[in-house]
PDB file of C-alpha atoms in Angstrom:
ATOM      1  CA  UNK C   1      24.488 -18.788   7.167  1.00  0.00           C
ATOM      2  CA  UNK C   2      22.174 -19.162   4.210  1.00  0.00           C
ATOM      3  CA  UNK C   3      22.629 -17.148   0.957  1.00  0.00           C
ATOM      4  CA  UNK C   4      19.116 -15.526   0.808  1.00  0.00           C
ATOM      5  CA  UNK C   5      19.113 -13.799   4.177  1.00  0.00           C
ATOM      6  CA  UNK C   6      15.898 -12.083   5.424  1.00  0.00           C
ATOM      7  CA  UNK C   7      15.428  -9.836   8.321  1.00  0.00           C
ATOM      8  CA  UNK C   8      13.542 -12.449  10.130  1.00  0.00           C
ATOM      9  CA  UNK C   9      16.493 -14.701  10.051  1.00  0.00           C
ATOM     10  CA  UNK C  10      18.602 -12.166  11.812  1.00  0.00           C
ATOM     11  CA  UNK C  11      15.972 -11.211  14.516  1.00  0.00           C
ATOM     12  CA  UNK C  12      17.139 -12.905  17.737  1.00  0.00           C
ATOM     13  CA  UNK C  13      15.500 -14.197  20.925  1.00  0.00           C
ATOM     14  CA  UNK C  14      17.661 -12.603  23.515  1.00  0.00           C
ATOM     15  CA  UNK C  15      17.398 -11.086  26.914  1.00  0.00           C
ATOM     16  CA  UNK C  16      16.400  -7.395  27.132  1.00  0.00           C
ATOM     17  CA  UNK C  17      19.758  -6.580  28.576  1.00  0.00           C
ATOM     18  CA  UNK C  18      21.609  -7.518  25.440  1.00  0.00           C
ATOM     19  CA  UNK C  19      19.389  -6.108  22.692  1.00  0.00           C
ATOM     20  CA  UNK C  20      20.034  -2.845  20.967  1.00  0.00           C
ATOM     21  CA  UNK C  21      16.674  -2.633  19.346  1.00  0.00           C
ATOM     22  CA  UNK C  22      13.496  -4.236  20.686  1.00  0.00           C
ATOM     23  CA  UNK C  23      10.392  -4.681  18.509  1.00  0.00           C
ATOM     24  CA  UNK C  24       6.800  -4.463  20.066  1.00  0.00           C
ATOM     25  CA  UNK C  25       3.423  -4.912  18.462  1.00  0.00           C
ATOM     26  CA  UNK C  26       0.634  -2.865  20.100  1.00  0.00           C
ATOM     27  CA  UNK C  27      -2.655  -4.104  18.509  1.00  0.00           C
ATOM     28  CA  UNK C  28      -5.044  -1.590  20.053  1.00  0.00           C
ATOM     29  CA  UNK C  29      -7.559   0.484  18.197  1.00  0.00           C
ATOM     30  CA  UNK C  30     -10.175   1.012  20.791  1.00  0.00           C
ATOM     31  CA  UNK C  31      -8.982   4.685  20.803  1.00  0.00           C
ATOM     32  CA  UNK C  32      -9.786   5.014  17.159  1.00  0.00           C
ATOM     33  CA  UNK C  33     -13.371   3.876  17.886  1.00  0.00           C
ATOM     34  CA  UNK C  34     -13.785   6.338  20.660  1.00  0.00           C
ATOM     35  CA  UNK C  35     -12.528   9.021  18.502  1.00  0.00           C
ATOM     36  CA  UNK C  36     -15.088   8.234  15.826  1.00  0.00           C
ATOM     37  CA  UNK C  37     -12.620   6.608  13.263  1.00  0.00           C
ATOM     38  CA  UNK C  38     -12.875   3.456  11.277  1.00  0.00           C
ATOM     39  CA  UNK C  39     -11.565   0.463  13.210  1.00  0.00           C
ATOM     40  CA  UNK C  40      -9.092  -2.188  11.980  1.00  0.00           C
ATOM     41  CA  UNK C  41      -5.632  -0.857  13.018  1.00  0.00           C
ATOM     42  CA  UNK C  42      -5.520  -3.577  15.605  1.00  0.00           C
ATOM     43  CA  UNK C  43      -4.777  -5.947  12.715  1.00  0.00           C
ATOM     44  CA  UNK C  44      -1.710  -4.141  11.674  1.00  0.00           C
ATOM     45  CA  UNK C  45       1.197  -5.295  13.730  1.00  0.00           C
ATOM     46  CA  UNK C  46       0.949  -8.922  12.922  1.00  0.00           C
ATOM     47  CA  UNK C  47       0.775  -8.238   9.163  1.00  0.00           C
ATOM     48  CA  UNK C  48       3.512  -5.532   9.149  1.00  0.00           C
ATOM     49  CA  UNK C  49       5.783  -7.866  11.107  1.00  0.00           C
ATOM     50  CA  UNK C  50       4.988 -10.432   8.532  1.00  0.00           C
ATOM     51  CA  UNK C  51       6.158  -8.384   5.689  1.00  0.00           C
ATOM     52  CA  UNK C  52       9.095  -6.991   7.625  1.00  0.00           C
ATOM     53  CA  UNK C  53      10.344 -10.503   8.270  1.00  0.00           C
ATOM     54  CA  UNK C  54      10.542 -11.155   4.477  1.00  0.00           C
ATOM     55  CA  UNK C  55      12.609  -8.155   3.719  1.00  0.00           C
ATOM     56  CA  UNK C  56      16.257  -8.536   2.882  1.00  0.00           C
ATOM     57  CA  UNK C  57      18.836  -6.688   4.833  1.00  0.00           C
ATOM     58  CA  UNK C  58      20.602  -3.882   2.927  1.00  0.00           C
ATOM     59  CA  UNK C  59      23.648  -5.552   1.418  1.00  0.00           C
ATOM     60  CA  UNK C  60      25.964  -2.605   1.976  1.00  0.00           C
ATOM     61  CA  UNK C  61      25.101  -1.871   5.635  1.00  0.00           C
ATOM     62  CA  UNK C  62      23.026  -4.414   7.630  1.00  0.00           C
ATOM     63  CA  UNK C  63      25.398  -7.307   6.950  1.00  0.00           C
ATOM     64  CA  UNK C  64      28.315  -5.240   8.017  1.00  0.00           C
ATOM     65  CA  UNK C  65      26.321  -4.545  11.256  1.00  0.00           C
ATOM     66  CA  UNK C  66      25.208  -7.947  12.079  1.00  0.00           C
ATOM     67  CA  UNK C  67      25.997  -6.635  15.657  1.00  0.00           C
ATOM     68  CA  UNK C  68      22.920  -4.453  15.382  1.00  0.00           C
ATOM     69  CA  UNK C  69      20.581  -7.006  14.013  1.00  0.00           C
ATOM     70  CA  UNK C  70      21.985  -9.751  16.176  1.00  0.00           C
ATOM     71  CA  UNK C  71      20.806  -7.587  19.011  1.00  0.00           C
ATOM     72  CA  UNK C  72      17.415  -6.934  17.681  1.00  0.00           C
ATOM     73  CA  UNK C  73      14.577  -8.998  19.187  1.00  0.00           C
ATOM     74  CA  UNK C  74      11.879 -11.029  17.532  1.00  0.00           C
ATOM     75  CA  UNK C  75       8.636  -9.013  17.509  1.00  0.00           C
ATOM     76  CA  UNK C  76       6.668  -9.327  20.634  1.00  0.00           C
ATOM     77  CA  UNK C  77       2.835  -8.339  20.455  1.00  0.00           C
ATOM     78  CA  UNK C  78       0.964  -7.420  23.502  1.00  0.00           C
ATOM     79  CA  UNK C  79      -2.425  -8.887  24.449  1.00  0.00           C
ATOM     80  CA  UNK C  80      -4.445  -5.552  24.240  1.00  0.00           C
ATOM     81  CA  UNK C  81      -7.944  -5.295  25.624  1.00  0.00           C
ATOM     82  CA  UNK C  82     -10.784  -2.861  25.107  1.00  0.00           C
ATOM     83  CA  UNK C  83      -9.404  -0.589  27.841  1.00  0.00           C
ATOM     84  CA  UNK C  84      -7.123   2.163  26.522  1.00  0.00           C
ATOM     85  CA  UNK C  85      -5.704   3.143  29.679  1.00  0.00           C
ATOM     86  CA  UNK C  86      -4.762  -0.257  30.903  1.00  0.00           C
ATOM     87  CA  UNK C  87      -3.244  -0.973  27.430  1.00  0.00           C
ATOM     88  CA  UNK C  88      -1.294   2.118  27.567  1.00  0.00           C
ATOM     89  CA  UNK C  89      -0.004   1.264  31.091  1.00  0.00           C
ATOM     90  CA  UNK C  90       1.056  -2.064  29.984  1.00  0.00           C
ATOM     91  CA  UNK C  91       3.040  -0.594  27.141  1.00  0.00           C
ATOM     92  CA  UNK C  92       4.694   1.985  29.245  1.00  0.00           C
ATOM     93  CA  UNK C  93       5.825  -0.711  31.733  1.00  0.00           C
ATOM     94  CA  UNK C  94       7.607  -2.557  28.834  1.00  0.00           C
ATOM     95  CA  UNK C  95       9.168   0.620  27.433  1.00  0.00           C
ATOM     96  CA  UNK C  96      10.487   1.911  30.762  1.00  0.00           C
ATOM     97  CA  UNK C  97      12.537  -1.144  31.145  1.00  0.00           C
ATOM     98  CA  UNK C  98      13.657  -0.926  27.573  1.00  0.00           C
ATOM     99  CA  UNK C  99      14.637   2.766  27.711  1.00  0.00           C
ATOM    100  CA  UNK C 100      16.415   2.221  31.048  1.00  0.00           C
ATOM    101  CA  UNK C 101      18.663  -0.281  29.475  1.00  0.00           C
ATOM    102  CA  UNK C 102      19.515   2.182  26.538  1.00  0.00           C
ATOM    103  CA  UNK C 103      17.772  -0.193  24.093  1.00  0.00           C
ATOM    104  CA  UNK C 104      15.688   1.417  21.255  1.00  0.00           C
ATOM    105  CA  UNK C 105      12.142   0.376  21.317  1.00  0.00           C
ATOM    106  CA  UNK C 106      10.139   0.272  17.970  1.00  0.00           C
ATOM    107  CA  UNK C 107       6.576   0.055  18.553  1.00  0.00           C
ATOM    108  CA  UNK C 108       3.965  -0.992  15.883  1.00  0.00           C
ATOM    109  CA  UNK C 109       0.394  -0.010  16.368  1.00  0.00           C
ATOM    110  CA  UNK C 110      -2.481   0.027  16.388  1.00  0.00           C
ATOM    111  CA  UNK C 111      -4.332   3.315  16.733  1.00  0.00           C
ATOM    112  CA  UNK C 112      -2.419   6.489  17.630  1.00  0.00           C
ATOM    113  CA  UNK C 113      -3.382   5.993  21.271  1.00  0.00           C
ATOM    114  CA  UNK C 114      -0.035   4.029  21.014  1.00  0.00           C
ATOM    115  CA  UNK C 115       1.790   7.303  21.287  1.00  0.00           C
ATOM    116  CA  UNK C 116       0.623   8.039  24.856  1.00  0.00           C
ATOM    117  CA  UNK C 117       1.587   4.685  26.003  1.00  0.00           C
ATOM    118  CA  UNK C 118       4.922   5.366  24.305  1.00  0.00           C
ATOM    119  CA  UNK C 119       5.357   8.680  26.200  1.00  0.00           C
ATOM    120  CA  UNK C 120       4.411   7.067  29.474  1.00  0.00           C
ATOM    121  CA  UNK C 121       7.441   4.750  29.116  1.00  0.00           C
ATOM    122  CA  UNK C 122       9.610   7.710  29.448  1.00  0.00           C
ATOM    123  CA  UNK C 123       7.602   9.115  32.235  1.00  0.00           C
ATOM    124  CA  UNK C 124       7.951   5.880  34.220  1.00  0.00           C
ATOM    125  CA  UNK C 125      11.657   5.788  33.324  1.00  0.00           C
ATOM    126  CA  UNK C 126      12.006   9.436  34.633  1.00  0.00           C
ATOM    127  CA  UNK C 127      13.444  10.662  31.296  1.00  0.00           C
ATOM    128  CA  UNK C 128      12.695  13.985  29.628  1.00  0.00           C
ATOM    129  CA  UNK C 129      11.896  13.759  26.019  1.00  0.00           C
ATOM    130  CA  UNK C 130      10.956  15.811  22.964  1.00  0.00           C
ATOM    131  CA  UNK C 131       8.272  14.515  20.679  1.00  0.00           C
ATOM    132  CA  UNK C 132       8.508  14.436  16.930  1.00  0.00           C
ATOM    133  CA  UNK C 133       5.247  13.482  15.164  1.00  0.00           C
ATOM    134  CA  UNK C 134       4.604  13.004  11.423  1.00  0.00           C
ATOM    135  CA  UNK C 135       0.828  13.161  11.233  1.00  0.00           C
ATOM    136  CA  UNK C 136      -2.127  14.757   9.248  1.00  0.00           C
ATOM    137  CA  UNK C 137      -3.636  15.803  12.670  1.00  0.00           C
ATOM    138  CA  UNK C 138      -2.278  17.573  15.678  1.00  0.00           C
ATOM    139  CA  UNK C 139      -4.041  14.830  17.936  1.00  0.00           C
ATOM    140  CA  UNK C 140      -4.339  17.217  20.909  1.00  0.00           C
ATOM    141  CA  UNK C 141      -8.123  16.762  21.445  1.00  0.00           C
ATOM    142  CA  UNK C 142      -9.629  16.554  24.867  1.00  0.00           C
ATOM    143  CA  UNK C 143     -11.085  13.290  26.302  1.00  0.00           C
ATOM    144  CA  UNK C 144     -14.421  11.977  24.940  1.00  0.00           C
ATOM    145  CA  UNK C 145     -16.827  11.167  27.659  1.00  0.00           C
ATOM    146  CA  UNK C 146     -13.893  10.941  30.150  1.00  0.00           C
ATOM    147  CA  UNK C 147     -12.001   8.613  27.845  1.00  0.00           C
ATOM    148  CA  UNK C 148      -8.619   8.961  26.186  1.00  0.00           C
ATOM    149  CA  UNK C 149      -8.553   8.047  22.513  1.00  0.00           C
ATOM    150  CA  UNK C 150      -6.426   8.041  19.371  1.00  0.00           C
ATOM    151  CA  UNK C 151      -6.885  11.889  19.105  1.00  0.00           C
ATOM    152  CA  UNK C 152      -5.732  12.816  22.612  1.00  0.00           C
ATOM    153  CA  UNK C 153      -2.202  11.396  22.970  1.00  0.00           C
ATOM    154  CA  UNK C 154      -0.055  14.581  22.655  1.00  0.00           C
ATOM    155  CA  UNK C 155      -2.315  16.782  24.829  1.00  0.00           C
ATOM    156  CA  UNK C 156      -2.104  14.030  27.477  1.00  0.00           C
ATOM    157  CA  UNK C 157       1.763  14.043  27.001  1.00  0.00           C
ATOM    158  CA  UNK C 158       2.188  17.774  27.165  1.00  0.00           C
ATOM    159  CA  UNK C 159      -0.150  18.020  30.183  1.00  0.00           C
ATOM    160  CA  UNK C 160       1.165  15.061  32.050  1.00  0.00           C
ATOM    161  CA  UNK C 161       2.063  15.750  35.653  1.00  0.00           C
ATOM    162  CA  UNK C 162       5.464  14.544  35.321  1.00  0.00           C
ATOM    163  CA  UNK C 163       6.342  17.524  33.091  1.00  0.00           C
ATOM    164  CA  UNK C 164       8.805  15.296  31.224  1.00  0.00           C
ATOM    165  CA  UNK C 165       7.563  16.320  27.682  1.00  0.00           C
ATOM    166  CA  UNK C 166       9.919  19.089  26.840  1.00  0.00           C
ATOM    167  CA  UNK C 167       8.270  19.872  23.354  1.00  0.00           C
ATOM    168  CA  UNK C 168       5.708  18.664  20.988  1.00  0.00           C
ATOM    169  CA  UNK C 169       6.480  18.958  17.298  1.00  0.00           C
ATOM    170  CA  UNK C 170       4.260  17.898  14.376  1.00  0.00           C
ATOM    171  CA  UNK C 171       4.876  18.014  10.636  1.00  0.00           C
ATOM    172  CA  UNK C 172       2.567  16.939   7.733  1.00  0.00           C
ATOM    173  CA  UNK C 173      -0.597  18.422   8.955  1.00  0.00           C
ATOM    174  CA  UNK C 174      -3.474  18.583   6.551  1.00  0.00           C
ATOM    175  CA  UNK C 175      -4.737  22.179   6.973  1.00  0.00           C
ATOM    176  CA  UNK C 176      -8.307  21.025   6.008  1.00  0.00           C
ATOM    177  CA  UNK C 177      -8.395  18.803   9.095  1.00  0.00           C
ATOM    178  CA  UNK C 178      -6.868  21.002  11.780  1.00  0.00           C
ATOM    179  CA  UNK C 179      -8.594  23.547  13.946  1.00  0.00           C
ATOM    180  CA  UNK C 180      -7.115  27.058  15.023  1.00  0.00           C
ATOM    181  CA  UNK C 181      -7.378  26.171  18.675  1.00  0.00           C
ATOM    182  CA  UNK C 182      -5.286  22.932  18.234  1.00  0.00           C
ATOM    183  CA  UNK C 183      -2.780  24.857  16.126  1.00  0.00           C
ATOM    184  CA  UNK C 184      -2.394  27.389  19.051  1.00  0.00           C
ATOM    185  CA  UNK C 185      -1.886  24.629  21.534  1.00  0.00           C
ATOM    186  CA  UNK C 186       0.843  22.993  19.672  1.00  0.00           C
ATOM    187  CA  UNK C 187       2.529  26.370  18.880  1.00  0.00           C
ATOM    188  CA  UNK C 188       2.636  27.012  22.604  1.00  0.00           C
ATOM    189  CA  UNK C 189       4.459  23.834  23.340  1.00  0.00           C
ATOM    190  CA  UNK C 190       6.572  23.266  20.095  1.00  0.00           C
ATOM    191  CA  UNK C 191       6.071  23.576  16.355  1.00  0.00           C
ATOM    192  CA  UNK C 192       3.277  22.796  13.813  1.00  0.00           C
ATOM    193  CA  UNK C 193       3.889  22.506  10.198  1.00  0.00           C
ATOM    194  CA  UNK C 194       1.404  21.850   7.245  1.00  0.00           C
ATOM    195  CA  UNK C 195       2.071  19.184   4.772  1.00  0.00           C
ATOM    196  CA  UNK C 196       2.962  21.630   1.792  1.00  0.00           C
ATOM    197  CA  UNK C 197       5.609  23.119   4.072  1.00  0.00           C
ATOM    198  CA  UNK C 198       7.037  19.913   5.325  1.00  0.00           C
ATOM    199  CA  UNK C 199      10.477  19.212   4.034  1.00  0.00           C
ATOM    200  CA  UNK C 200      13.269  16.982   4.980  1.00  0.00           C
ATOM    201  CA  UNK C 201      15.408  19.998   5.755  1.00  0.00           C
ATOM    202  CA  UNK C 202      12.813  21.627   8.145  1.00  0.00           C
ATOM    203  CA  UNK C 203      12.207  18.254  10.081  1.00  0.00           C
ATOM    204  CA  UNK C 204      16.139  17.890  10.446  1.00  0.00           C
ATOM    205  CA  UNK C 205      16.572  21.497  11.634  1.00  0.00           C
ATOM    206  CA  UNK C 206      13.918  21.013  14.315  1.00  0.00           C
ATOM    207  CA  UNK C 207      15.406  17.711  15.252  1.00  0.00           C
ATOM    208  CA  UNK C 208      18.759  19.375  15.757  1.00  0.00           C
ATOM    209  CA  UNK C 209      17.299  21.872  17.980  1.00  0.00           C
ATOM    210  CA  UNK C 210      15.922  18.972  20.140  1.00  0.00           C
ATOM    211  CA  UNK C 211      19.107  17.112  20.141  1.00  0.00           C
ATOM    212  CA  UNK C 212      20.104  18.043  23.720  1.00  0.00           C
ATOM    213  CA  UNK C 213      17.706  15.499  25.060  1.00  0.00           C
ATOM    214  CA  UNK C 214      16.018  12.274  24.097  1.00  0.00           C
ATOM    215  CA  UNK C 215      13.653  12.206  21.087  1.00  0.00           C
ATOM    216  CA  UNK C 216      10.648  10.101  20.736  1.00  0.00           C
ATOM    217  CA  UNK C 217       9.506   9.762  17.074  1.00  0.00           C
ATOM    218  CA  UNK C 218       5.873   8.778  16.090  1.00  0.00           C
ATOM    219  CA  UNK C 219       4.774   8.435  12.444  1.00  0.00           C
ATOM    220  CA  UNK C 220       1.094   8.170  11.756  1.00  0.00           C
ATOM    221  CA  UNK C 221       0.486   6.683   8.338  1.00  0.00           C
ATOM    222  CA  UNK C 222      -2.440   8.983   7.586  1.00  0.00           C
ATOM    223  CA  UNK C 223       0.163  11.692   6.962  1.00  0.00           C
ATOM    224  CA  UNK C 224       0.807   9.959   3.513  1.00  0.00           C
ATOM    225  CA  UNK C 225      -1.243  10.671   0.486  1.00  0.00           C
ATOM    226  CA  UNK C 226      -4.134   8.286   0.083  1.00  0.00           C
ATOM    227  CA  UNK C 227      -2.760   7.243  -3.361  1.00  0.00           C
ATOM    228  CA  UNK C 228       0.262   5.665  -1.546  1.00  0.00           C
ATOM    229  CA  UNK C 229      -1.445   4.819   1.786  1.00  0.00           C
ATOM    230  CA  UNK C 230      -5.111   3.870   1.268  1.00  0.00           C
ATOM    231  CA  UNK C 231      -5.162   1.516   4.232  1.00  0.00           C
ATOM    232  CA  UNK C 232      -5.422   3.939   7.222  1.00  0.00           C
ATOM    233  CA  UNK C 233      -7.816   4.783   9.815  1.00  0.00           C
ATOM    234  CA  UNK C 234      -8.482   8.266   8.236  1.00  0.00           C
ATOM    235  CA  UNK C 235      -7.650   8.573   4.480  1.00  0.00           C
ATOM    236  CA  UNK C 236      -5.805  11.631   3.388  1.00  0.00           C
ATOM    237  CA  UNK C 237      -6.693  13.266   0.127  1.00  0.00           C
ATOM    238  CA  UNK C 238      -3.661  15.572   0.536  1.00  0.00           C
ATOM    239  CA  UNK C 239      -0.570  14.339   2.345  1.00  0.00           C
ATOM    240  CA  UNK C 240       3.092  13.672   2.069  1.00  0.00           C
ATOM    241  CA  UNK C 241       4.671  11.628  -0.625  1.00  0.00           C
ATOM    242  CA  UNK C 242       5.870   8.137   0.018  1.00  0.00           C
ATOM    243  CA  UNK C 243       9.531   9.188  -0.861  1.00  0.00           C
ATOM    244  CA  UNK C 244       9.594  11.859   1.815  1.00  0.00           C
ATOM    245  CA  UNK C 245       7.942   9.635   4.346  1.00  0.00           C
ATOM    246  CA  UNK C 246      10.595   6.960   3.917  1.00  0.00           C
ATOM    247  CA  UNK C 247      13.523   9.411   3.774  1.00  0.00           C
ATOM    248  CA  UNK C 248      12.317  10.892   7.075  1.00  0.00           C
ATOM    249  CA  UNK C 249      12.101   7.341   8.698  1.00  0.00           C
ATOM    250  CA  UNK C 250      15.794   6.787   7.544  1.00  0.00           C
ATOM    251  CA  UNK C 251      16.950  10.122   8.853  1.00  0.00           C
ATOM    252  CA  UNK C 252      15.319   9.569  12.163  1.00  0.00           C
ATOM    253  CA  UNK C 253      17.233   6.285  12.432  1.00  0.00           C
ATOM    254  CA  UNK C 254      20.529   7.961  11.865  1.00  0.00           C
ATOM    255  CA  UNK C 255      20.134  10.527  14.608  1.00  0.00           C
ATOM    256  CA  UNK C 256      21.727   9.483  17.934  1.00  0.00           C
ATOM    257  CA  UNK C 257      19.184  11.654  19.860  1.00  0.00           C
ATOM    258  CA  UNK C 258      16.374   9.544  18.555  1.00  0.00           C
ATOM    259  CA  UNK C 259      15.875   6.896  21.312  1.00  0.00           C
ATOM    260  CA  UNK C 260      12.432   5.392  20.293  1.00  0.00           C
ATOM    261  CA  UNK C 261      10.132   4.985  17.340  1.00  0.00           C
ATOM    262  CA  UNK C 262       6.584   3.965  16.672  1.00  0.00           C
ATOM    263  CA  UNK C 263       4.373   3.778  13.473  1.00  0.00           C
ATOM    264  CA  UNK C 264       0.554   3.938  13.863  1.00  0.00           C
ATOM    265  CA  UNK C 265      -2.857   4.028  12.133  1.00  0.00           C
ATOM    266  CA  UNK C 266      -2.235   1.517   9.353  1.00  0.00           C
ATOM    267  CA  UNK C 267      -5.615  -0.273   8.782  1.00  0.00           C
ATOM    268  CA  UNK C 268      -5.314  -3.551   6.821  1.00  0.00           C
ATOM    269  CA  UNK C 269      -9.109  -3.704   6.603  1.00  0.00           C
ATOM    270  CA  UNK C 270      -9.132  -0.922   4.088  1.00  0.00           C
ATOM    271  CA  UNK C 271      -5.865  -1.675   2.346  1.00  0.00           C
ATOM    272  CA  UNK C 272      -5.351  -2.332  -1.309  1.00  0.00           C
ATOM    273  CA  UNK C 273      -3.167  -5.548  -2.065  1.00  0.00           C
ATOM    274  CA  UNK C 274      -1.240  -4.852   1.242  1.00  0.00           C
ATOM    275  CA  UNK C 275       0.040  -1.679  -0.256  1.00  0.00           C
ATOM    276  CA  UNK C 276       0.060   0.333   3.036  1.00  0.00           C
ATOM    277  CA  UNK C 277       1.278  -2.665   5.142  1.00  0.00           C
ATOM    278  CA  UNK C 278       4.169  -3.054   2.779  1.00  0.00           C
ATOM    279  CA  UNK C 279       4.983   0.769   3.041  1.00  0.00           C
ATOM    280  CA  UNK C 280       4.815   0.425   6.990  1.00  0.00           C
ATOM    281  CA  UNK C 281       7.345  -2.434   6.817  1.00  0.00           C
ATOM    282  CA  UNK C 282       9.631  -0.495   4.538  1.00  0.00           C
ATOM    283  CA  UNK C 283       9.316   2.457   6.945  1.00  0.00           C
ATOM    284  CA  UNK C 284      10.669   0.345   9.743  1.00  0.00           C
ATOM    285  CA  UNK C 285      13.435  -1.088   7.328  1.00  0.00           C
ATOM    286  CA  UNK C 286      14.505   2.470   6.566  1.00  0.00           C
ATOM    287  CA  UNK C 287      14.552   3.333  10.382  1.00  0.00           C
ATOM    288  CA  UNK C 288      16.763   0.317  11.041  1.00  0.00           C
ATOM    289  CA  UNK C 289      18.918   1.194   8.157  1.00  0.00           C
ATOM    290  CA  UNK C 290      19.415   4.651   9.663  1.00  0.00           C
ATOM    291  CA  UNK C 291      20.342   3.138  12.927  1.00  0.00           C
ATOM    292  CA  UNK C 292      22.795   0.794  11.325  1.00  0.00           C
ATOM    293  CA  UNK C 293      24.505   3.940  10.071  1.00  0.00           C
ATOM    294  CA  UNK C 294      25.017   5.437  13.514  1.00  0.00           C
ATOM    295  CA  UNK C 295      28.488   5.409  14.961  1.00  0.00           C
ATOM    296  CA  UNK C 296      29.003   2.047  16.716  1.00  0.00           C
ATOM    297  CA  UNK C 297      28.353   1.964  20.532  1.00  0.00           C
ATOM    298  CA  UNK C 298      30.285  -0.150  22.842  1.00  0.00           C
ATOM    299  CA  UNK C 299      28.118  -2.167  25.091  1.00  0.00           C
TER     300      UNK C 299
END
């Protein structure tokens, strides 16, 4: 093995049945366009994976857990079209198979329409799930002109006929961008927390309350302050710090109840020297580090 090892050297091409983590790119941002946002997030998965491949493993952990990285797939990007529902259905088919095999899917969007395709994977697998979202917005809007979009995924999940969404919990909300009706909707189905009140402790406390079932984590980069994440679909003049964001990704990785993860709304078209893309790659790196710290599982 060469001395200067990068994550890309350790990602393996292996059958789904033997992978512990599977990486998917979901380059769809049609939902962002429908929702009136600025497009460009479809370009994110390829650029994020490019930076992720260059990162080195954590010397204290990843190399001791080559079993983890040896069971991590090479990133696979899906051929998304302009049809949001079709894209989400395609993602859900992949994720249902992955979840049934007790493999952790890591999905890189794309707009936040990614999250409903993510949830649908659980629905197709017949698995109940709690949703944990880090986001400046509640994303519980109704359809627009009969079409789902990047602002509707969690209303769709909560109201899905399967009834498999056990709770919806969102942290990092910007109070200047959230309506009272949307807050009330979330409160009826879980918890809603503004950015100034979002702490590592509060997120972990709620996560512990959801630990009796599977937990789906979704992190929308627009929850981060624009100073740290300028390249997003909807820039945030308030927002969480980069430090809290990365710590949350790491803590999510450590929790055995977290069975899937996605990151969305990075928009390279408006980025500055790949600053936001690099932060997204580090987000996944921290999640993988957390997974590496879990107790080993016999397979």
